[in-house]
Amino acid sequence: MDASWSNPRHVLDVVERLLSAPRPRVLGQFSAELGKLIPHHAAAMQSGDCPRSPLKVVGDEAITRTVTSAELQRLADRSEPGKALVVDGVLGGVERRLVLLASMPPVGKGSVLVVVPENTEPPRVELELAARLWHVLSTDAGQRAIDPGPDMLASNLAAATARAQAITDLGQTHAATLTTLLAVLRSGRLADDVARRTAVDLAADALLELKGVVDRDQALSEELTTAAFALLKTQLADLVRHTEVDVDLVDPVGDVSLPQDIAHTARTLTRGLVLAALDRSATTRLRASWRVDGPVLRITVRDDCPEVADAVPARGLTERLTTLGGHWEVDAVPGWGTTITAVLPLGVAEPPELRPLDRLNPRELEVLSGISQGLRNRQIAEQLQLSEHTVKFHVRNILDKLDVSSRGEAAALARDLRLEPVAHRTA
């Protein structure tokens, strides 16, 4: 080790340079200082304190351009906070000798640094000093994270939201691919060798699809409904081909331009609803369609599963929908099946509300009529031929839309606004 590292003034100078570096340049500065202790080809870090960009790399692009967060997470699981470990692991898709530096300071969520050293056996003294320096830097990063400035906070929130949406999209695509692979491997219609070849082809195509996600996201800002739905059909084609369920994907009528975020969300919602319906074992038929209805896009998925208790959209899908000002319409009839419609506004403008009841859809008005008559959920369910679980779902929506906290308040508001009782109807 260079004798200067034995000089406290030199060490303090290094620490001062590290703590003074602008946040985007912290890894580069640390790599430069670390190179005087442990010469290395590349370094990659993953931090829990930076929602804008938790994964950062520096060094040889032949290594860094293929580093993934999944690799860093696996290496982080092997690390020990406060210590420098020399291990064999995969980084950038290749098995290498690596140095792991991990820290879990009193503030923040900690971080891990993975270094590709030039010397496969770095000296222990240098490793220990590197671990101490990394802990100092991680502590400072954690402190910055808990007290960000307004501009940093706003950009972090925006980046975190965008990344969460991308993760949802990729997760949906991944789930559809895995479900398709299982359907192929379980299918009694295919011989074993054919099933294996088909599964391999599907997996290869899925990898190419995932690699193309970024390129697709940089495409035009709008998509025609026919093109957007055609992409959805392509994404679900193999699943439709190999599942035992009769799946009907109905092309939209007309060709309207959709903002790209609406098109992405529409595909995500449709895939999620289709996968949820296929996950219910009693489903034998399923129909998915899009329809532009004035200022909104209506995404409808209908199945024939007689057990409707679980036919409520997943929370993650609901967050995607409500973020864009949309809402659900759920119609579930025990013994017959479920129809779920996502109503997705095409723009930010909202029509003026003439009265509170205008916020409710026809089914919700029927449920509110039952509430105003003093009926319980079970009685309303029997009257409307719905499941009690579905009625509860509508009651929650009614209370939210009318901005009231109880059934009694909703009933009083309905009477004040002279809501007409809805007659019993048959299916």
CSV table of C-alpha atoms in Angstrom, one decimal:
chain,number,residue,atom,x,y,z
A,1,MET,CA,0.0,0.0,0.0
A,2,ASP,CA,1.2,3.5,-0.8
A,3,ALA,CA,2.8,5.0,2.4
A,4,SER,CA,0.7,8.1,2.1
A,5,TRP,CA,-2.3,6.1,3.3
A,6,SER,CA,-0.6,5.9,6.7
A,7,ASN,CA,-0.7,9.7,6.9
A,8,PRO,CA,-4.0,10.8,8.7
A,9,ARG,CA,-3.9,14.1,6.7
A,10,HIS,CA,-4.0,12.2,3.4
A,11,VAL,CA,-6.9,10.0,4.5
A,12,LEU,CA,-8.8,13.1,5.7
A,13,ASP,CA,-8.2,14.8,2.3
A,14,VAL,CA,-9.6,11.7,0.5
A,15,VAL,CA,-12.7,11.8,2.8
A,16,GLU,CA,-13.1,15.5,2.1
A,17,ARG,CA,-13.0,15.0,-1.7
A,18,LEU,CA,-15.5,12.1,-1.4
A,19,LEU,CA,-18.0,14.0,0.7
A,20,SER,CA,-17.7,17.2,-1.4
A,21,ALA,CA,-18.4,15.4,-4.7
A,22,PRO,CA,-21.8,16.2,-6.4
A,23,ARG,CA,-24.2,13.4,-5.9
A,24,PRO,CA,-24.1,12.2,-9.6
A,25,ARG,CA,-20.3,12.0,-9.5
A,26,VAL,CA,-19.9,10.2,-6.1
A,27,LEU,CA,-19.3,6.8,-7.6
A,28,GLY,CA,-16.8,8.1,-10.1
A,29,GLN,CA,-14.9,9.9,-7.4
A,30,PHE,CA,-14.9,6.9,-5.1
A,31,SER,CA,-13.7,4.7,-7.9
A,32,ALA,CA,-10.8,7.1,-8.6
A,33,GLU,CA,-9.8,7.1,-4.9
A,34,LEU,CA,-10.3,3.4,-4.5
A,35,GLY,CA,-8.1,2.8,-7.6
A,36,LYS,CA,-5.1,4.0,-5.6
A,37,LEU,CA,-5.8,1.3,-3.0
A,38,ILE,CA,-7.3,-1.5,-5.1
A,39,PRO,CA,-6.7,-1.1,-8.9
A,40,HIS,CA,-9.9,-2.3,-10.7
A,41,HIS,CA,-11.5,-2.6,-14.1
A,42,ALA,CA,-15.0,-1.5,-13.1
A,43,ALA,CA,-17.4,-0.9,-10.2
A,44,ALA,CA,-21.1,-1.1,-9.8
A,45,MET,CA,-23.2,0.1,-6.8
A,46,GLN,CA,-26.8,-0.4,-5.7
A,47,SER,CA,-28.2,2.0,-3.1
A,48,GLY,CA,-31.5,2.1,-1.2
A,49,ASP,CA,-31.2,5.8,-0.7
A,50,CYS,CA,-31.5,7.0,-4.3
A,51,PRO,CA,-35.0,6.4,-5.8
A,52,ARG,CA,-34.0,8.3,-8.9
A,53,SER,CA,-31.2,5.9,-9.9
A,54,PRO,CA,-30.4,3.1,-7.4
A,55,LEU,CA,-28.1,1.3,-9.9
A,56,LYS,CA,-24.9,3.1,-11.0
A,57,VAL,CA,-21.8,1.8,-12.8
A,58,VAL,CA,-18.4,3.1,-13.7
A,59,GLY,CA,-15.4,1.7,-15.6
A,60,ASP,CA,-14.9,-0.7,-18.5
A,61,GLU,CA,-18.0,-0.5,-20.7
A,62,ALA,CA,-17.5,-4.1,-21.8
A,63,ILE,CA,-18.5,-5.0,-18.2
A,64,THR,CA,-20.7,-2.1,-17.1
A,65,ARG,CA,-23.1,-2.0,-20.0
A,66,THR,CA,-24.5,-5.4,-19.2
A,67,VAL,CA,-24.7,-5.1,-15.4
A,68,THR,CA,-28.2,-5.7,-14.0
A,69,SER,CA,-29.9,-4.9,-10.7
A,70,ALA,CA,-30.8,-8.6,-10.3
A,71,GLU,CA,-27.1,-9.4,-10.3
A,72,LEU,CA,-26.3,-6.8,-7.7
A,73,GLN,CA,-29.1,-7.9,-5.5
A,74,ARG,CA,-27.8,-11.5,-5.5
A,75,LEU,CA,-24.4,-10.2,-4.6
A,76,ALA,CA,-25.8,-7.9,-2.0
A,77,ASP,CA,-27.4,-11.0,-0.4
A,78,ARG,CA,-23.9,-12.5,0.0
A,79,SER,CA,-22.3,-9.4,1.4
A,80,GLU,CA,-21.6,-8.5,5.1
A,81,PRO,CA,-22.1,-4.8,6.1
A,82,GLY,CA,-18.8,-3.3,7.3
A,83,LYS,CA,-16.6,-5.9,5.7
A,84,ALA,CA,-14.8,-6.4,2.4
A,85,LEU,CA,-15.3,-9.8,0.9
A,86,VAL,CA,-13.5,-11.4,-2.0
A,87,VAL,CA,-15.9,-13.8,-3.8
A,88,ASP,CA,-16.6,-15.4,-7.2
A,89,GLY,CA,-19.8,-14.2,-8.7
A,90,VAL,CA,-21.6,-13.1,-11.8
A,91,LEU,CA,-21.4,-9.4,-12.9
A,92,GLY,CA,-22.3,-8.3,-16.4
A,93,GLY,CA,-23.4,-11.8,-17.2
A,94,VAL,CA,-19.9,-13.3,-16.6
A,95,GLU,CA,-18.4,-15.2,-13.6
A,96,ARG,CA,-15.6,-13.1,-12.1
A,97,ARG,CA,-13.5,-12.6,-9.1
A,98,LEU,CA,-15.2,-9.7,-7.2
A,99,VAL,CA,-14.8,-7.5,-4.1
A,100,LEU,CA,-18.0,-6.8,-2.2
A,101,LEU,CA,-18.2,-3.6,0.0
A,102,ALA,CA,-21.4,-3.3,1.9
A,103,SER,CA,-22.6,-0.8,4.5
A,104,MET,CA,-25.7,-0.4,6.7
A,105,PRO,CA,-25.2,2.9,8.4
A,106,PRO,CA,-27.5,4.2,11.3
A,107,VAL,CA,-29.4,6.3,8.8
A,108,GLY,CA,-30.6,5.4,5.3
A,109,LYS,CA,-31.1,2.0,3.7
A,110,GLY,CA,-27.5,1.1,3.0
A,111,SER,CA,-25.7,0.2,-0.1
A,112,VAL,CA,-23.4,-2.3,-1.8
A,113,LEU,CA,-20.4,-1.8,-4.1
A,114,VAL,CA,-19.2,-4.5,-6.4
A,115,VAL,CA,-15.6,-4.1,-7.7
A,116,VAL,CA,-13.8,-6.1,-10.5
A,117,PRO,CA,-10.2,-6.0,-9.2
A,118,GLU,CA,-7.1,-6.2,-11.4
A,119,ASN,CA,-5.5,-8.4,-8.7
A,120,THR,CA,-7.6,-11.4,-7.9
A,121,GLU,CA,-6.3,-11.4,-4.3
A,122,PRO,CA,-6.2,-7.8,-3.0
A,123,PRO,CA,-4.2,-7.3,0.2
A,124,ARG,CA,-6.3,-7.5,3.4
A,125,VAL,CA,-5.1,-4.1,4.7
A,126,GLU,CA,-6.3,-2.4,1.6
A,127,LEU,CA,-9.6,-4.2,1.7
A,128,GLU,CA,-10.2,-3.1,5.3
A,129,LEU,CA,-9.5,0.5,4.5
A,130,ALA,CA,-11.7,0.4,1.5
A,131,ALA,CA,-14.6,-1.0,3.6
A,132,ARG,CA,-14.2,1.9,6.1
A,133,LEU,CA,-14.2,4.5,3.3
A,134,TRP,CA,-17.3,3.0,1.8
A,135,HIS,CA,-19.1,3.1,5.2
A,136,VAL,CA,-18.3,6.8,5.6
A,137,LEU,CA,-19.6,7.5,2.1
A,138,SER,CA,-22.8,5.4,2.6
A,139,THR,CA,-23.5,7.2,5.9
A,140,ASP,CA,-23.2,10.6,4.2
A,141,ALA,CA,-25.5,9.3,1.4
A,142,GLY,CA,-28.1,8.1,3.9
A,143,GLN,CA,-28.0,11.5,5.6
A,144,ARG,CA,-28.6,13.3,2.4
A,145,ALA,CA,-31.4,11.0,1.5
A,146,ILE,CA,-33.4,11.8,4.6
A,147,ASP,CA,-33.2,15.5,4.0
A,148,PRO,CA,-33.4,16.2,0.3
A,149,GLY,CA,-34.1,19.6,-1.2
A,150,PRO,CA,-37.5,20.3,-2.9
A,151,ASP,CA,-36.1,19.9,-6.4
A,152,MET,CA,-34.4,16.6,-5.6
A,153,LEU,CA,-37.5,15.3,-3.8
A,154,ALA,CA,-39.8,16.2,-6.8
A,155,SER,CA,-37.5,14.5,-9.3
A,156,ASN,CA,-37.0,11.4,-7.1
A,157,LEU,CA,-40.8,11.0,-6.7
A,158,ALA,CA,-41.3,11.4,-10.5
A,159,ALA,CA,-38.5,8.9,-11.2
A,160,ALA,CA,-39.8,6.4,-8.6
A,161,THR,CA,-43.3,6.6,-10.1
A,162,ALA,CA,-42.0,6.0,-13.6
A,163,ARG,CA,-39.9,3.1,-12.5
A,164,ALA,CA,-42.8,1.5,-10.6
A,165,GLN,CA,-44.9,1.7,-13.8
A,166,ALA,CA,-42.1,0.2,-15.9
A,167,ILE,CA,-41.7,-2.6,-13.3
A,168,THR,CA,-45.4,-3.3,-13.5
A,169,ASP,CA,-45.3,-3.5,-17.2
A,170,LEU,CA,-42.3,-5.8,-17.3
A,171,GLY,CA,-43.8,-7.9,-14.5
A,172,GLN,CA,-47.0,-8.3,-16.4
A,173,THR,CA,-45.1,-9.4,-19.5
A,174,HIS,CA,-42.9,-11.8,-17.5
A,175,ALA,CA,-46.0,-13.3,-15.8
A,176,ALA,CA,-47.7,-13.8,-19.2
A,177,THR,CA,-44.6,-15.5,-20.5
A,178,LEU,CA,-44.3,-17.8,-17.5
A,179,THR,CA,-48.0,-18.7,-17.6
A,180,THR,CA,-47.6,-19.4,-21.3
A,181,LEU,CA,-44.6,-21.6,-20.7
A,182,LEU,CA,-46.4,-23.6,-18.1
A,183,ALA,CA,-49.4,-24.0,-20.4
A,184,VAL,CA,-47.2,-25.4,-23.1
A,185,LEU,CA,-45.4,-27.8,-20.8
A,186,ARG,CA,-48.6,-29.0,-19.3
A,187,SER,CA,-50.5,-29.3,-22.5
A,188,GLY,CA,-51.7,-32.7,-23.4
A,189,ARG,CA,-52.0,-31.7,-27.1
A,190,LEU,CA,-48.2,-31.5,-27.6
A,191,ALA,CA,-45.6,-34.3,-27.6
A,192,ASP,CA,-42.8,-33.9,-25.1
A,193,ASP,CA,-40.2,-32.9,-27.7
A,194,VAL,CA,-42.5,-30.5,-29.4
A,195,ALA,CA,-43.4,-28.9,-26.1
A,196,ARG,CA,-39.8,-28.5,-25.2
A,197,ARG,CA,-38.9,-26.8,-28.5
A,198,THR,CA,-42.0,-24.6,-28.3
A,199,ALA,CA,-41.0,-23.5,-24.7
A,200,VAL,CA,-37.5,-22.7,-25.8
A,201,ASP,CA,-38.7,-20.6,-28.7
A,202,LEU,CA,-41.1,-18.8,-26.4
A,203,ALA,CA,-38.4,-18.0,-23.8
A,204,ALA,CA,-36.0,-16.7,-26.5
A,205,ASP,CA,-38.8,-14.5,-28.0
A,206,ALA,CA,-39.6,-13.2,-24.5
A,207,LEU,CA,-36.0,-12.2,-23.9
A,208,LEU,CA,-35.9,-10.3,-27.2
A,209,GLU,CA,-39.2,-8.6,-26.2
A,210,LEU,CA,-37.8,-7.5,-22.8
A,211,LYS,CA,-34.6,-6.1,-24.5
A,212,GLY,CA,-36.8,-4.1,-26.8
A,213,VAL,CA,-38.9,-2.5,-24.1
A,214,VAL,CA,-36.7,0.6,-23.9
A,215,ASP,CA,-36.7,1.0,-27.7
A,216,ARG,CA,-40.5,0.8,-27.8
A,217,ASP,CA,-40.8,3.4,-25.0
A,218,GLN,CA,-38.9,5.8,-27.1
A,219,ALA,CA,-41.3,5.5,-30.0
A,220,LEU,CA,-44.0,8.0,-30.9
A,221,SER,CA,-46.0,9.6,-28.1
A,222,GLU,CA,-49.3,8.4,-29.5
A,223,GLU,CA,-50.6,5.0,-30.7
A,224,LEU,CA,-53.7,4.2,-32.8
A,225,THR,CA,-56.1,1.9,-30.9
A,226,THR,CA,-55.8,-0.8,-33.6
A,227,ALA,CA,-52.0,-0.8,-33.4
A,228,ALA,CA,-52.0,-0.7,-29.6
A,229,PHE,CA,-54.5,-3.6,-29.4
A,230,ALA,CA,-52.6,-5.5,-32.0
A,231,LEU,CA,-49.5,-5.3,-29.8
A,232,LEU,CA,-51.5,-6.6,-26.9
A,233,LYS,CA,-52.7,-9.5,-29.0
A,234,THR,CA,-49.1,-10.3,-30.0
A,235,GLN,CA,-48.0,-10.2,-26.3
A,236,LEU,CA,-50.8,-12.7,-25.4
A,237,ALA,CA,-50.8,-14.8,-28.6
A,238,ASP,CA,-48.8,-17.7,-27.3
A,239,LEU,CA,-50.8,-17.8,-24.1
A,240,VAL,CA,-54.1,-17.8,-26.0
A,241,ARG,CA,-52.7,-20.5,-28.3
A,242,HIS,CA,-51.7,-22.9,-25.5
A,243,THR,CA,-54.2,-22.3,-22.7
A,244,GLU,CA,-57.1,-24.7,-22.3
A,245,VAL,CA,-59.4,-21.6,-21.8
A,246,ASP,CA,-61.3,-20.2,-24.9
A,247,VAL,CA,-59.9,-16.7,-25.1
A,248,ASP,CA,-61.5,-14.2,-27.5
A,249,LEU,CA,-59.6,-10.9,-28.0
A,250,VAL,CA,-62.0,-8.6,-29.9
A,251,ASP,CA,-60.4,-5.9,-32.1
A,252,PRO,CA,-61.6,-2.3,-31.2
A,253,VAL,CA,-64.0,-0.6,-33.6
A,254,GLY,CA,-62.6,2.5,-35.3
A,255,ASP,CA,-59.1,3.9,-35.1
A,256,VAL,CA,-58.5,6.6,-32.5
A,257,SER,CA,-55.2,8.0,-31.4
A,258,LEU,CA,-54.3,7.2,-27.7
A,259,PRO,CA,-51.7,9.0,-25.7
A,260,GLN,CA,-48.8,6.6,-25.1
A,261,ASP,CA,-49.4,6.5,-21.3
A,262,ILE,CA,-53.0,5.5,-21.9
A,263,ALA,CA,-52.0,2.8,-24.4
A,264,HIS,CA,-49.4,1.4,-22.1
A,265,THR,CA,-51.9,1.4,-19.2
A,266,ALA,CA,-54.6,-0.1,-21.3
A,267,ARG,CA,-52.4,-3.1,-22.2
A,268,THR,CA,-51.2,-3.5,-18.6
A,269,LEU,CA,-54.8,-3.5,-17.3
A,270,THR,CA,-56.0,-5.9,-19.9
A,271,ARG,CA,-53.1,-8.3,-19.3
A,272,GLY,CA,-53.7,-8.2,-15.6
A,273,LEU,CA,-57.4,-8.8,-15.9
A,274,VAL,CA,-56.8,-11.7,-18.3
A,275,LEU,CA,-54.2,-13.3,-16.2
A,276,ALA,CA,-56.4,-13.0,-13.1
A,277,ALA,CA,-59.3,-14.6,-14.9
A,278,LEU,CA,-57.2,-17.5,-16.1
A,279,ASP,CA,-55.9,-18.0,-12.6
A,280,ARG,CA,-59.4,-18.9,-11.5
A,281,SER,CA,-59.5,-22.6,-12.2
A,282,ALA,CA,-63.2,-22.8,-13.2
A,283,THR,CA,-62.8,-20.3,-16.0
A,284,THR,CA,-63.5,-21.9,-19.4
A,285,ARG,CA,-64.3,-18.8,-21.6
A,286,LEU,CA,-62.9,-15.3,-21.6
A,287,ARG,CA,-63.5,-12.2,-23.7
A,288,ALA,CA,-61.5,-9.0,-23.7
A,289,SER,CA,-62.3,-5.9,-25.7
A,290,TRP,CA,-61.6,-2.2,-26.0
A,291,ARG,CA,-64.1,0.5,-26.9
A,292,VAL,CA,-63.6,4.2,-27.2
A,293,ASP,CA,-66.7,5.8,-25.7
A,294,GLY,CA,-66.4,9.6,-26.2
A,295,PRO,CA,-63.8,10.9,-23.8
A,296,VAL,CA,-63.0,7.5,-22.3
A,297,LEU,CA,-61.5,4.1,-23.3
A,298,ARG,CA,-63.6,1.2,-21.9
A,299,ILE,CA,-61.5,-1.9,-21.3
A,300,THR,CA,-63.7,-4.9,-20.6
A,301,VAL,CA,-62.8,-8.4,-19.7
A,302,ARG,CA,-65.6,-10.9,-19.2
A,303,ASP,CA,-65.3,-14.5,-18.0
A,304,ASP,CA,-67.6,-17.4,-17.1
A,305,CYS,CA,-66.1,-18.5,-13.8
A,306,PRO,CA,-69.1,-19.2,-11.5
A,307,GLU,CA,-67.1,-18.4,-8.4
A,308,VAL,CA,-67.0,-14.6,-8.3
A,309,ALA,CA,-65.9,-13.9,-4.7
A,310,ASP,CA,-62.3,-13.2,-5.9
A,311,ALA,CA,-63.2,-11.2,-9.0
A,312,VAL,CA,-62.0,-7.9,-7.7
A,313,PRO,CA,-59.1,-6.1,-9.6
A,314,ALA,CA,-55.7,-6.3,-7.9
A,315,ARG,CA,-54.5,-3.3,-5.9
A,316,GLY,CA,-51.6,-2.7,-8.3
A,317,LEU,CA,-53.9,-2.4,-11.3
A,318,THR,CA,-56.3,-0.1,-9.3
A,319,GLU,CA,-53.4,2.3,-8.6
A,320,ARG,CA,-52.4,2.4,-12.3
A,321,LEU,CA,-56.1,3.1,-13.2
A,322,THR,CA,-56.8,5.8,-10.6
A,323,THR,CA,-53.6,7.6,-11.2
A,324,LEU,CA,-54.9,8.5,-14.6
A,325,GLY,CA,-58.4,9.4,-13.3
A,326,GLY,CA,-60.1,6.1,-14.2
A,327,HIS,CA,-62.4,3.8,-12.3
A,328,TRP,CA,-63.7,0.3,-12.3
A,329,GLU,CA,-67.1,-1.1,-13.1
A,330,VAL,CA,-67.7,-4.6,-11.8
A,331,ASP,CA,-70.6,-6.8,-12.5
A,332,ALA,CA,-70.4,-10.3,-11.0
A,333,VAL,CA,-73.2,-12.8,-11.0
A,334,PRO,CA,-72.7,-16.0,-9.0
A,335,GLY,CA,-73.0,-19.0,-11.2
A,336,TRP,CA,-72.7,-17.0,-14.4
A,337,GLY,CA,-69.4,-15.1,-14.3
A,338,THR,CA,-67.8,-11.6,-14.0
A,339,THR,CA,-67.5,-8.6,-16.2
A,340,ILE,CA,-64.9,-6.0,-15.2
A,341,THR,CA,-64.6,-2.8,-17.1
A,342,ALA,CA,-61.8,-0.3,-16.6
A,343,VAL,CA,-63.0,3.2,-17.6
A,344,LEU,CA,-59.9,5.2,-18.6
A,345,PRO,CA,-60.1,8.9,-19.5
A,346,LEU,CA,-58.3,9.8,-22.7
A,347,GLY,CA,-57.5,13.3,-21.4
A,348,VAL,CA,-57.2,15.3,-18.2
A,349,ALA,CA,-60.4,17.4,-18.7
A,350,GLU,CA,-63.4,16.2,-16.7
A,351,PRO,CA,-67.0,17.2,-17.5
A,352,PRO,CA,-68.7,19.3,-14.9
A,353,GLU,CA,-70.9,17.4,-12.4
A,354,LEU,CA,-74.4,18.6,-12.2
A,355,ARG,CA,-75.2,16.8,-9.0
A,356,PRO,CA,-73.6,14.2,-6.7
A,357,LEU,CA,-75.5,11.3,-8.2
A,358,ASP,CA,-74.0,12.0,-11.6
A,359,ARG,CA,-70.8,10.5,-10.2
A,360,LEU,CA,-72.3,7.0,-9.9
A,361,ASN,CA,-72.6,4.5,-12.8
A,362,PRO,CA,-76.0,2.7,-13.4
A,363,ARG,CA,-75.0,-0.4,-11.2
A,364,GLU,CA,-74.0,1.9,-8.3
A,365,LEU,CA,-77.3,3.7,-8.6
A,366,GLU,CA,-79.1,0.4,-8.3
A,367,VAL,CA,-77.1,-0.5,-5.2
A,368,LEU,CA,-77.7,3.0,-3.7
A,369,SER,CA,-81.4,2.5,-4.3
A,370,GLY,CA,-81.3,-0.6,-2.2
A,371,ILE,CA,-79.3,1.2,0.5
A,372,SER,CA,-81.9,4.0,0.6
A,373,GLN,CA,-84.7,1.3,1.1
A,374,GLY,CA,-82.9,0.0,4.2
A,375,LEU,CA,-81.7,-3.2,2.5
A,376,ARG,CA,-78.6,-5.0,3.7
A,377,ASN,CA,-75.8,-6.2,1.4
A,378,ARG,CA,-77.2,-9.7,1.2
A,379,GLN,CA,-80.7,-8.5,0.3
A,380,ILE,CA,-79.3,-6.1,-2.4
A,381,ALA,CA,-77.2,-9.0,-3.8
A,382,GLU,CA,-80.3,-11.2,-4.0
A,383,GLN,CA,-82.3,-8.5,-5.6
A,384,LEU,CA,-79.7,-7.6,-8.3
A,385,GLN,CA,-78.5,-11.2,-8.7
A,386,LEU,CA,-74.9,-10.3,-7.6
A,387,SER,CA,-72.5,-11.7,-5.1
A,388,GLU,CA,-72.5,-10.1,-1.7
A,389,HIS,CA,-68.7,-9.5,-2.2
A,390,THR,CA,-69.5,-7.5,-5.4
A,391,VAL,CA,-72.1,-5.4,-3.5
A,392,LYS,CA,-69.6,-4.6,-0.9
A,393,PHE,CA,-67.2,-3.4,-3.6
A,394,HIS,CA,-69.9,-1.1,-5.0
A,395,VAL,CA,-70.8,0.2,-1.6
A,396,ARG,CA,-67.2,1.3,-1.0
A,397,ASN,CA,-67.2,3.1,-4.3
A,398,ILE,CA,-70.5,4.8,-3.6
A,399,LEU,CA,-69.3,6.1,-0.2
A,400,ASP,CA,-66.1,7.4,-1.8
A,401,LYS,CA,-67.8,9.1,-4.8
A,402,LEU,CA,-70.5,10.7,-2.6
A,403,ASP,CA,-67.9,11.8,0.0
A,404,VAL,CA,-69.8,10.3,2.9
A,405,SER,CA,-68.6,8.0,5.7
A,406,SER,CA,-71.6,5.7,6.2
A,407,ARG,CA,-74.5,3.9,4.6
A,408,GLY,CA,-76.9,6.1,6.6
A,409,GLU,CA,-75.4,9.3,5.1
A,410,ALA,CA,-75.6,7.8,1.6
A,411,ALA,CA,-79.2,6.8,2.1
A,412,ALA,CA,-80.1,10.3,3.5
A,413,LEU,CA,-78.3,11.9,0.5
A,414,ALA,CA,-80.2,9.6,-1.9
A,415,ARG,CA,-83.5,10.6,-0.3
A,416,ASP,CA,-82.6,14.3,-0.4
A,417,LEU,CA,-81.8,14.1,-4.1
A,418,ARG,CA,-85.0,12.0,-4.6
A,419,LEU,CA,-83.3,9.0,-6.1
A,420,GLU,CA,-86.1,6.9,-7.6
A,421,PRO,CA,-86.3,3.3,-6.2
A,422,VAL,CA,-85.0,0.8,-8.8
A,423,ALA,CA,-87.4,-2.1,-9.6
A,424,HIS,CA,-86.2,-5.6,-9.2
A,425,ARG,CA,-84.7,-6.9,-12.5
A,426,THR,CA,-84.1,-10.4,-13.7
A,427,ALA,CA,-81.0,-11.6,-15.5
